[in-house]
């Protein structure tokens, strides 16, 4: 089944859905598709149903009775039975869906499933019973039922722990934002520095380009500032209030002000639980639940320090929310007044570079190292890529490591493949290399990692000094220089 031309990227996701939908073996199967809003889930699943002549039903916020009426009308239109469907309950709905697949594999999509489950909490259990392994209606059906939802905290629990559907699903697919390379292609941005600046604002959410800014993209680096003013800072565009809506769309978030405050604390550099609690003047226990909910919703990312397992830091996972917290929230009242965006942006641009663009560059460097870098460049395959901090007791400082690359376990000590430093707006030189060398010495003294082959990665958004280039060019050098062109595969 060929992917429709209008579906951008998503080759892996499409292949997984096609394998599930076209499985010809007897027995109905269940799949779960999740992902935050605006990632193209509905577009992808609707295309799958069109390509396979399947049945698509998009749920809405409605009473249980109204949803039963809507699904009855939709199924009547699809199947054209002798008499229209009128369902008294979801048991009959699910059995009717199973009946669709008695002669051939039939794709059935229930989109925004959390709306239905909110109105009728028994629905997951009803599906569990309908998909019992030995149930006759299931074994003689080849219905391929896909439950889809955007409420990440709810969808994450659907198959976990003691949930009714645990063990019933044959597919669990998460539709994630486009990575930095795919996002640049989607936005039509060939300049890697411009692509990264745009990514620091809107990330990899496909809908932001077409629906939210109606295809308005920066015409070049010189147009970036004007683009920010006329799109994300413009109260007349949907993108302006989108960060706030992302919070309210999660059913587990009942006090948006507290969750916004937690995100604000992280945006201001308070990346640990203790730091957040101090910033908010609350006990750490009081913010444990909001942090967990934001993690489940995919809005916060927890990263374990490469050198201290008992130390974790948090980063905002959605760039648009980070931009909102740093640039927009402090001056929200001004921005709501038409015509104020240009003045606000002039005053906020330096803060954007240091608090948004710089950290986003570091994150893209980590993602590139994990997903795109040639293992030969690193000296092996990474087990993970994270960050960390190393105490220098001699100089009484904590040395931050922007990119830490442990290798796969081999013997008693872990190999540390590489450590790296990332600078967006500052040319890298021999001073940066000296700091990396000193940090490597400290890590070796700690005894946890074998650093005999550790390479030193210099991620330079603004280029490299001649001396550093000469050092990296020496035969057998352990220094690797990575610029924006390398991150985007255009070098």
Coordinates of C-alpha atoms in Angstrom, one line a residue:
X1 CA 0.0 0.0 0.0
X2 CA 1.7 3.1 -1.2
X3 CA 1.9 6.1 1.1
X4 CA -0.1 9.1 -0.3
X5 CA 2.0 11.8 -1.8
X6 CA 0.4 14.4 0.5
X7 CA 1.8 12.7 3.6
X8 CA 5.2 14.2 4.4
X9 CA 7.9 12.0 5.9
X10 CA 6.4 9.5 8.3
X11 CA 7.7 6.5 6.3
X12 CA 8.4 4.4 9.4
X13 CA 4.9 5.2 10.9
X14 CA 3.2 4.5 7.6
X15 CA 4.9 1.2 7.2
X16 CA 4.0 0.1 10.7
X17 CA 0.3 1.1 10.1
X18 CA 0.2 -0.7 6.7
X19 CA 1.7 -3.9 8.2
X20 CA -1.0 -3.8 10.9
X21 CA -3.9 -3.0 8.6
X22 CA -3.0 -5.6 5.9
X23 CA -2.3 -8.5 8.2
X24 CA -4.4 -11.3 6.7
X25 CA -4.2 -13.7 9.6
X26 CA -7.6 -14.6 11.2
X27 CA -8.5 -12.9 14.5
X28 CA -9.3 -9.2 15.1
X29 CA -6.4 -7.2 16.4
X30 CA -6.0 -4.0 18.4
X31 CA -3.6 -1.1 18.0
X32 CA -3.0 2.2 19.9
X33 CA -1.8 5.3 18.2
X34 CA -0.9 8.4 20.3
X35 CA 0.9 11.7 20.0
X36 CA 0.4 15.3 21.0
X37 CA -2.0 17.4 18.9
X38 CA -0.9 18.9 15.6
X39 CA 1.5 16.1 14.8
X40 CA -0.6 14.7 11.9
X41 CA -2.1 11.6 13.5
X42 CA -5.6 12.3 12.1
X43 CA -4.2 13.1 8.7
X44 CA -2.2 9.8 8.7
X45 CA -5.0 7.6 9.9
X46 CA -7.5 9.1 7.6
X47 CA -5.2 8.5 4.7
X48 CA -4.8 4.9 5.8
X49 CA -8.5 4.4 5.9
X50 CA -8.9 5.9 2.5
X51 CA -6.2 3.8 1.0
X52 CA -7.6 0.6 2.5
X53 CA -11.3 1.3 2.3
X54 CA -11.5 1.3 6.0
X55 CA -13.9 3.0 8.6
X56 CA -12.8 6.2 10.3
X57 CA -14.7 7.7 13.3
X58 CA -13.6 10.9 14.9
X59 CA -15.0 11.3 18.4
X60 CA -16.0 14.6 19.9
X61 CA -16.6 15.9 23.4
X62 CA -20.2 14.7 23.8
X63 CA -22.4 12.7 26.1
X64 CA -22.3 8.9 25.8
X65 CA -25.8 8.8 24.2
X66 CA -24.8 11.4 21.6
X67 CA -21.6 9.5 20.7
X68 CA -23.5 6.3 20.3
X69 CA -25.9 8.1 17.9
X70 CA -23.0 9.6 15.9
X71 CA -21.1 6.3 15.5
X72 CA -24.4 4.6 14.5
X73 CA -24.9 7.2 11.7
X74 CA -21.3 7.0 10.6
X75 CA -21.3 3.1 10.5
X76 CA -24.6 3.1 8.6
X77 CA -23.2 5.4 6.0
X78 CA -20.0 3.2 5.7
X79 CA -21.6 -0.3 5.7
X80 CA -25.0 0.5 4.1
X81 CA -26.9 -2.2 6.1
X82 CA -30.5 -3.2 5.3
X83 CA -31.6 -1.2 8.3
X84 CA -29.8 1.7 10.0
X85 CA -27.8 1.1 13.1
X86 CA -29.2 2.2 16.4
X87 CA -26.8 1.2 19.2
X88 CA -28.1 1.1 22.8
X89 CA -24.5 0.5 24.2
X90 CA -20.9 0.2 23.2
X91 CA -21.0 -3.6 23.5
X92 CA -23.1 -3.7 20.3
X93 CA -20.9 -1.0 18.7
X94 CA -17.7 -3.1 19.2
X95 CA -19.4 -6.2 17.9
X96 CA -20.6 -4.4 14.8
X97 CA -17.0 -3.2 14.2
X98 CA -15.7 -6.8 14.5
X99 CA -18.4 -7.9 12.0
X100 CA -16.9 -5.6 9.4
X101 CA -13.8 -7.8 9.2
X102 CA -15.5 -11.2 8.7
X103 CA -14.6 -11.4 5.0
X104 CA -11.4 -9.4 4.7
X105 CA -9.0 -7.3 6.9
X106 CA -10.8 -4.0 7.6
X107 CA -9.1 -1.0 9.1
X108 CA -11.2 0.7 11.8
X109 CA -10.0 3.9 13.4
X110 CA -11.6 5.5 16.5
X111 CA -9.9 8.9 16.7
X112 CA -9.8 11.0 19.9
X113 CA -10.7 7.9 21.9
X114 CA -10.2 9.7 25.3
X115 CA -13.4 11.7 24.6
X116 CA -15.4 8.5 24.5
X117 CA -13.7 7.0 27.5
X118 CA -14.3 10.2 29.5
X119 CA -18.0 9.9 28.9
X120 CA -18.0 6.2 29.5
X121 CA -15.1 5.0 31.6
X122 CA -16.2 1.3 31.1
X123 CA -15.3 1.5 27.4
X124 CA -11.7 0.1 27.7
X125 CA -13.1 -2.9 29.7
X126 CA -15.8 -3.4 27.0
X127 CA -13.1 -3.6 24.3
X128 CA -11.0 -5.9 26.5
X129 CA -13.9 -8.4 26.8
X130 CA -14.7 -8.1 23.0
X131 CA -11.1 -8.9 22.2
X132 CA -10.9 -11.9 24.5
X133 CA -8.5 -14.5 23.0
X134 CA -11.1 -17.3 22.5
X135 CA -14.2 -15.2 21.9
X136 CA -15.9 -16.4 18.7
X137 CA -16.7 -12.9 17.3
X138 CA -13.0 -12.0 17.6
X139 CA -11.5 -15.2 16.2
X140 CA -13.6 -15.1 13.0
X141 CA -13.0 -11.4 12.4
X142 CA -10.1 -9.6 10.8
X143 CA -11.0 -6.1 11.9
X144 CA -7.8 -4.1 12.6
X145 CA -9.0 -1.6 15.3
X146 CA -6.9 1.4 16.0
X147 CA -7.6 3.6 19.0
X148 CA -6.1 7.1 18.7
X149 CA -5.7 9.9 21.1
X150 CA -3.9 13.2 21.8
X151 CA -4.2 13.2 25.6
X152 CA -0.8 11.7 26.2
X153 CA -1.2 11.1 29.9
X154 CA -4.4 9.1 29.3
X155 CA -3.0 7.2 26.3
X156 CA 0.1 6.3 28.2
X157 CA -2.0 4.6 30.9
X158 CA -4.2 2.8 28.4
X159 CA -1.8 -0.2 28.0
X160 CA 0.1 0.1 31.2
X161 CA 0.1 -1.5 34.7
X162 CA -3.3 -3.1 35.4
X163 CA -5.2 -1.3 32.7
X164 CA -7.9 -3.4 31.0
X165 CA -6.3 -3.3 27.6
X166 CA -2.8 -4.4 28.8
X167 CA -1.7 -7.3 26.7
X168 CA -4.5 -6.9 24.1
X169 CA -2.7 -4.5 21.7
X170 CA -0.5 -5.7 18.8
X171 CA 0.6 -2.2 17.9
X172 CA 1.6 0.8 20.0
X173 CA 2.7 3.7 17.8
X174 CA 3.6 7.2 19.0
X175 CA 3.5 9.9 16.4
X176 CA 6.3 12.3 17.5
X177 CA 7.3 15.8 16.2
X178 CA 9.5 15.9 13.2
X179 CA 13.2 15.9 14.1
X180 CA 15.3 19.0 13.2
X181 CA 16.3 17.7 9.8
X182 CA 12.8 16.7 8.7
X183 CA 11.4 19.9 10.1
X184 CA 13.8 22.0 8.0
X185 CA 12.8 20.1 4.9
X186 CA 9.1 20.5 5.7
X187 CA 9.5 24.3 6.3
X188 CA 11.6 24.6 3.1
X189 CA 14.7 26.0 4.9
X190 CA 18.0 25.3 3.3
X191 CA 20.1 27.6 5.6
X192 CA 21.0 25.5 8.7
X193 CA 21.4 28.4 11.1
X194 CA 18.0 29.8 10.0
X195 CA 16.5 26.3 10.2
X196 CA 17.7 25.9 13.8
X197 CA 16.5 29.4 14.8
X198 CA 13.0 28.5 13.4
X199 CA 13.1 25.1 15.1
X200 CA 13.9 26.9 18.5
X201 CA 10.6 28.7 18.1
X202 CA 8.2 26.1 16.6
X203 CA 10.0 22.8 16.9
X204 CA 8.9 20.0 14.6
X205 CA 5.1 20.2 14.8
X206 CA 3.8 20.0 11.2
X207 CA 0.5 21.9 11.7
X208 CA 2.3 25.0 12.7
X209 CA 3.5 25.6 9.2
X210 CA 0.4 25.0 7.2
X211 CA -2.6 25.7 9.4
X212 CA -1.2 28.1 12.0
X213 CA 0.9 30.5 9.9
X214 CA -0.7 29.6 6.5
X215 CA 2.6 28.7 4.9
X216 CA 4.4 31.8 6.0
X217 CA 8.1 30.9 6.3
X218 CA 11.2 33.1 6.6
X219 CA 12.5 34.1 3.2
X220 CA 16.1 34.0 4.5
X221 CA 18.1 34.8 7.6
X222 CA 17.4 38.5 7.2
X223 CA 13.7 37.8 7.4
X224 CA 13.8 35.8 10.7
X225 CA 13.1 38.7 13.0
X226 CA 10.2 40.0 10.9
X227 CA 8.8 36.4 10.6
X228 CA 8.7 36.1 14.4
X229 CA 6.9 39.4 14.7
X230 CA 4.3 38.6 12.1
X231 CA 3.6 35.0 13.3
X232 CA 4.2 33.8 16.8
X233 CA 4.1 37.3 18.4
X234 CA 1.1 38.3 16.4
X235 CA -2.2 38.0 18.5
X236 CA -4.1 37.6 15.2
X237 CA -2.5 34.2 14.5
X238 CA -3.5 30.9 16.2
X239 CA 0.2 30.3 17.0
X240 CA 0.0 33.2 19.5
X241 CA -2.1 31.4 22.1
X242 CA -1.2 27.8 21.2
X243 CA 1.3 27.3 24.1
X244 CA -1.5 27.9 26.6
X245 CA -3.9 25.6 24.7
X246 CA -1.4 22.8 24.8
X247 CA -1.7 22.7 28.6
X248 CA -5.5 22.9 28.8
X249 CA -5.9 20.0 26.3
X250 CA -4.4 17.6 28.8
X251 CA -7.3 16.2 31.0
X252 CA -4.9 15.7 34.0
X253 CA -4.0 19.4 34.1
X254 CA -6.7 21.0 36.3
X255 CA -4.7 24.0 37.5
X256 CA -3.0 25.5 34.5
X257 CA -1.4 28.3 36.5
X258 CA 0.6 25.9 38.6
X259 CA 1.8 24.0 35.5
X260 CA 2.7 27.2 33.8
X261 CA 4.7 28.2 36.9
X262 CA 6.6 24.9 36.8
X263 CA 7.5 25.4 33.1
X264 CA 8.5 29.0 33.9
X265 CA 10.9 27.8 36.6
X266 CA 12.5 25.4 34.1
X267 CA 12.7 28.1 31.4
X268 CA 14.5 30.4 33.9
X269 CA 17.2 27.7 34.4
X270 CA 15.9 25.9 37.5
X271 CA 16.2 22.5 36.1
X272 CA 16.2 20.3 39.2
X273 CA 13.2 19.5 41.4
X274 CA 14.9 21.4 44.3
X275 CA 15.5 24.3 42.0
X276 CA 12.0 24.4 40.8
X277 CA 10.6 24.2 44.3
X278 CA 12.9 27.1 45.5
X279 CA 11.8 29.2 42.5
X280 CA 8.2 28.6 43.2
X281 CA 8.6 28.9 47.0
X282 CA 7.0 25.5 47.5
X283 CA 8.1 22.2 48.9
X284 CA 9.5 19.7 46.4
X285 CA 6.7 17.2 47.3
X286 CA 4.1 19.8 46.3
X287 CA 5.3 20.0 42.7
X288 CA 6.0 16.2 42.2
X289 CA 2.6 15.6 40.7
X290 CA 2.7 18.5 38.2
X291 CA 6.2 17.5 37.1
X292 CA 5.0 13.9 36.5
X293 CA 1.9 15.0 34.6
X294 CA 4.0 17.3 32.4
X295 CA 6.4 14.4 31.7
X296 CA 3.5 12.1 30.8
X297 CA 2.1 14.8 28.5
X298 CA 5.5 15.1 26.7
X299 CA 6.0 18.7 27.7
X300 CA 8.9 18.1 30.1
X301 CA 11.8 15.8 29.5
X302 CA 13.8 14.3 32.4
X303 CA 17.5 13.6 31.8
X304 CA 19.7 11.7 34.1
X305 CA 23.2 13.2 34.7
X306 CA 25.8 11.1 32.9
X307 CA 28.1 11.2 35.9
X308 CA 25.7 11.1 38.9
X309 CA 22.7 8.7 38.6
X310 CA 21.0 10.3 41.6
X311 CA 20.8 13.7 39.9
X312 CA 18.2 14.5 37.2
X313 CA 17.5 17.7 35.4
X314 CA 14.4 18.7 33.4
X315 CA 14.1 20.5 30.1
X316 CA 11.1 21.8 28.3
X317 CA 10.4 19.3 25.5
X318 CA 8.2 21.5 23.3
X319 CA 10.1 24.5 21.8
X320 CA 7.0 26.7 21.4
X321 CA 6.3 26.4 25.1
X322 CA 9.9 27.3 25.9
X323 CA 9.7 30.3 23.6
X324 CA 6.4 31.4 25.3
X325 CA 7.8 31.1 28.8
X326 CA 11.0 33.1 28.0
X327 CA 9.8 35.7 25.5
X328 CA 6.0 36.0 25.7
X329 CA 4.8 35.3 29.2
X330 CA 6.7 38.1 30.9
X331 CA 5.2 40.7 28.6
X332 CA 1.9 39.1 27.8
X333 CA -0.2 42.1 28.5
X334 CA 1.9 44.2 26.0
X335 CA 1.7 41.6 23.3
X336 CA -2.0 41.3 23.4
X337 CA -2.2 44.9 22.2
X338 CA -1.9 45.0 18.4
X339 CA 1.3 46.6 17.1
X340 CA 3.5 45.9 20.1
X341 CA 5.2 42.8 18.8
X342 CA 8.1 44.5 17.1
X343 CA 9.1 46.6 20.1
X344 CA 8.8 43.6 22.4
X345 CA 10.9 41.5 20.1
X346 CA 13.7 44.0 19.9
X347 CA 13.9 44.1 23.7
X348 CA 13.6 40.2 24.0
X349 CA 15.9 39.0 21.2
X350 CA 19.1 38.8 23.3
X351 CA 17.1 36.8 25.9
X352 CA 15.8 34.5 23.2
X353 CA 19.3 33.8 22.0
X354 CA 20.7 32.9 25.4
X355 CA 17.7 31.2 27.0
X356 CA 15.9 29.6 24.0
X357 CA 18.2 29.3 21.0
X358 CA 21.3 28.3 22.9
X359 CA 19.6 25.5 24.9
X360 CA 17.8 24.3 21.8
X361 CA 21.1 24.1 19.9
X362 CA 22.5 22.0 22.7
X363 CA 19.5 19.6 22.5
X364 CA 19.8 19.3 18.8
X365 CA 23.5 18.5 19.2
X366 CA 22.5 15.7 21.6
X367 CA 19.8 14.4 19.2
X368 CA 22.2 14.5 16.3
X369 CA 24.8 12.6 18.2
X370 CA 22.4 9.8 19.2
X371 CA 20.4 9.5 15.9
X372 CA 22.5 10.8 13.0
X373 CA 26.3 10.7 13.9
X374 CA 28.3 7.9 12.3
X375 CA 29.4 5.5 15.1
X376 CA 32.9 5.6 13.6
X377 CA 33.0 9.3 14.2
X378 CA 32.3 8.6 17.9
X379 CA 34.4 5.5 18.2
X380 CA 31.4 3.3 18.8
X381 CA 27.6 3.1 19.1
X382 CA 26.2 5.2 21.9
X383 CA 24.1 3.6 24.6
X384 CA 22.5 7.0 25.2
X385 CA 23.4 10.7 24.9
X386 CA 22.8 13.0 27.7
X387 CA 24.5 15.9 29.6
X388 CA 26.2 16.1 33.0
X389 CA 28.3 18.1 35.4
X390 CA 31.7 17.2 36.9
X391 CA 33.0 18.8 40.1
X392 CA 36.5 20.4 39.8
X393 CA 37.6 20.5 43.4
X394 CA 40.9 22.1 42.6
X395 CA 39.4 25.1 40.9
X396 CA 36.1 24.9 42.9
X397 CA 33.8 24.9 39.9
X398 CA 31.3 22.6 38.4
X399 CA 32.1 21.8 34.8
X400 CA 29.1 21.4 32.6
X401 CA 29.2 18.8 29.8
X402 CA 26.7 19.7 27.1
X403 CA 27.0 16.3 25.3
X404 CA 28.0 13.1 27.1
X405 CA 28.1 9.9 25.1
X406 CA 28.5 6.6 27.1
X407 CA 29.1 3.5 25.0
X408 CA 27.6 0.1 25.3
X409 CA 28.7 -1.9 28.4
X410 CA 31.9 -3.7 27.8
X411 CA 33.6 -5.3 30.8
X412 CA 33.8 -3.8 34.3
X413 CA 34.0 -0.1 33.3
X414 CA 31.8 1.8 30.9
X415 CA 33.4 3.4 27.9
X416 CA 32.9 7.1 27.5
X417 CA 32.9 7.5 23.8
X418 CA 32.9 11.3 23.7
X419 CA 32.1 14.5 25.6
X420 CA 31.2 17.7 23.9
X421 CA 30.6 21.4 24.3
X422 CA 28.1 23.4 22.2
X423 CA 28.3 27.1 21.6
X424 CA 25.7 28.7 19.3
X425 CA 26.8 32.4 19.0
X426 CA 30.4 32.2 20.0
X427 CA 33.3 31.0 17.7
X428 CA 35.0 28.0 19.4
X429 CA 38.7 28.1 20.0
X430 CA 41.5 26.5 22.0
X431 CA 40.1 27.7 25.3
X432 CA 37.0 25.6 24.8
X433 CA 39.2 22.6 23.9
X434 CA 41.3 23.1 27.0
X435 CA 38.1 23.0 29.1
X436 CA 37.0 19.7 27.5
X437 CA 40.5 18.2 28.1
X438 CA 40.4 19.2 31.8
X439 CA 36.9 17.8 32.1
X440 CA 38.0 14.5 30.6
X441 CA 40.9 14.3 33.1
X442 CA 38.4 14.8 36.0
X443 CA 36.1 12.1 34.6
X444 CA 39.0 9.6 34.4
X445 CA 39.9 10.3 38.1
X446 CA 36.3 9.6 39.0
X447 CA 36.9 6.0 38.0
X448 CA 33.4 5.3 36.6
X449 CA 34.3 5.6 32.9
X450 CA 37.1 4.4 30.8
X451 CA 38.2 7.6 29.0
X452 CA 41.2 6.2 27.1
X453 CA 39.4 6.6 23.8
X454 CA 37.1 9.5 24.7
X455 CA 36.8 12.0 21.8
X456 CA 36.2 15.7 22.2
X457 CA 33.3 17.1 20.3
X458 CA 33.2 20.8 19.5
X459 CA 29.7 21.9 18.3
X460 CA 30.2 25.4 16.9
X461 CA 27.2 27.3 15.7
X462 CA 29.4 30.3 14.8
X463 CA 32.4 28.6 13.5
X464 CA 35.9 27.6 14.8
X465 CA 39.2 29.4 15.3
X466 CA 42.1 28.5 13.0
X467 CA 44.1 26.9 15.9
X468 CA 41.2 24.6 16.7
X469 CA 40.8 23.6 13.1
X470 CA 44.5 22.8 12.8
X471 CA 44.3 20.6 16.0
X472 CA 41.3 18.7 14.7
X473 CA 43.0 18.1 11.3
X474 CA 46.0 16.4 12.7
X475 CA 46.3 12.6 11.9
X476 CA 44.8 10.6 14.7
X477 CA 43.3 13.7 16.4
X478 CA 40.7 13.1 19.1
X479 CA 39.0 16.4 18.4
X480 CA 35.9 16.5 16.2
X481 CA 34.4 19.7 14.9
X482 CA 30.7 19.8 14.1
X483 CA 29.0 22.8 12.6
X484 CA 25.4 23.5 11.6
X485 CA 26.0 22.0 8.2
X486 CA 26.9 18.7 9.8
X487 CA 23.9 18.7 12.0
X488 CA 21.6 19.2 9.0
X489 CA 23.5 17.0 6.6
X490 CA 24.3 19.7 4.2
X491 CA 28.0 20.0 4.7

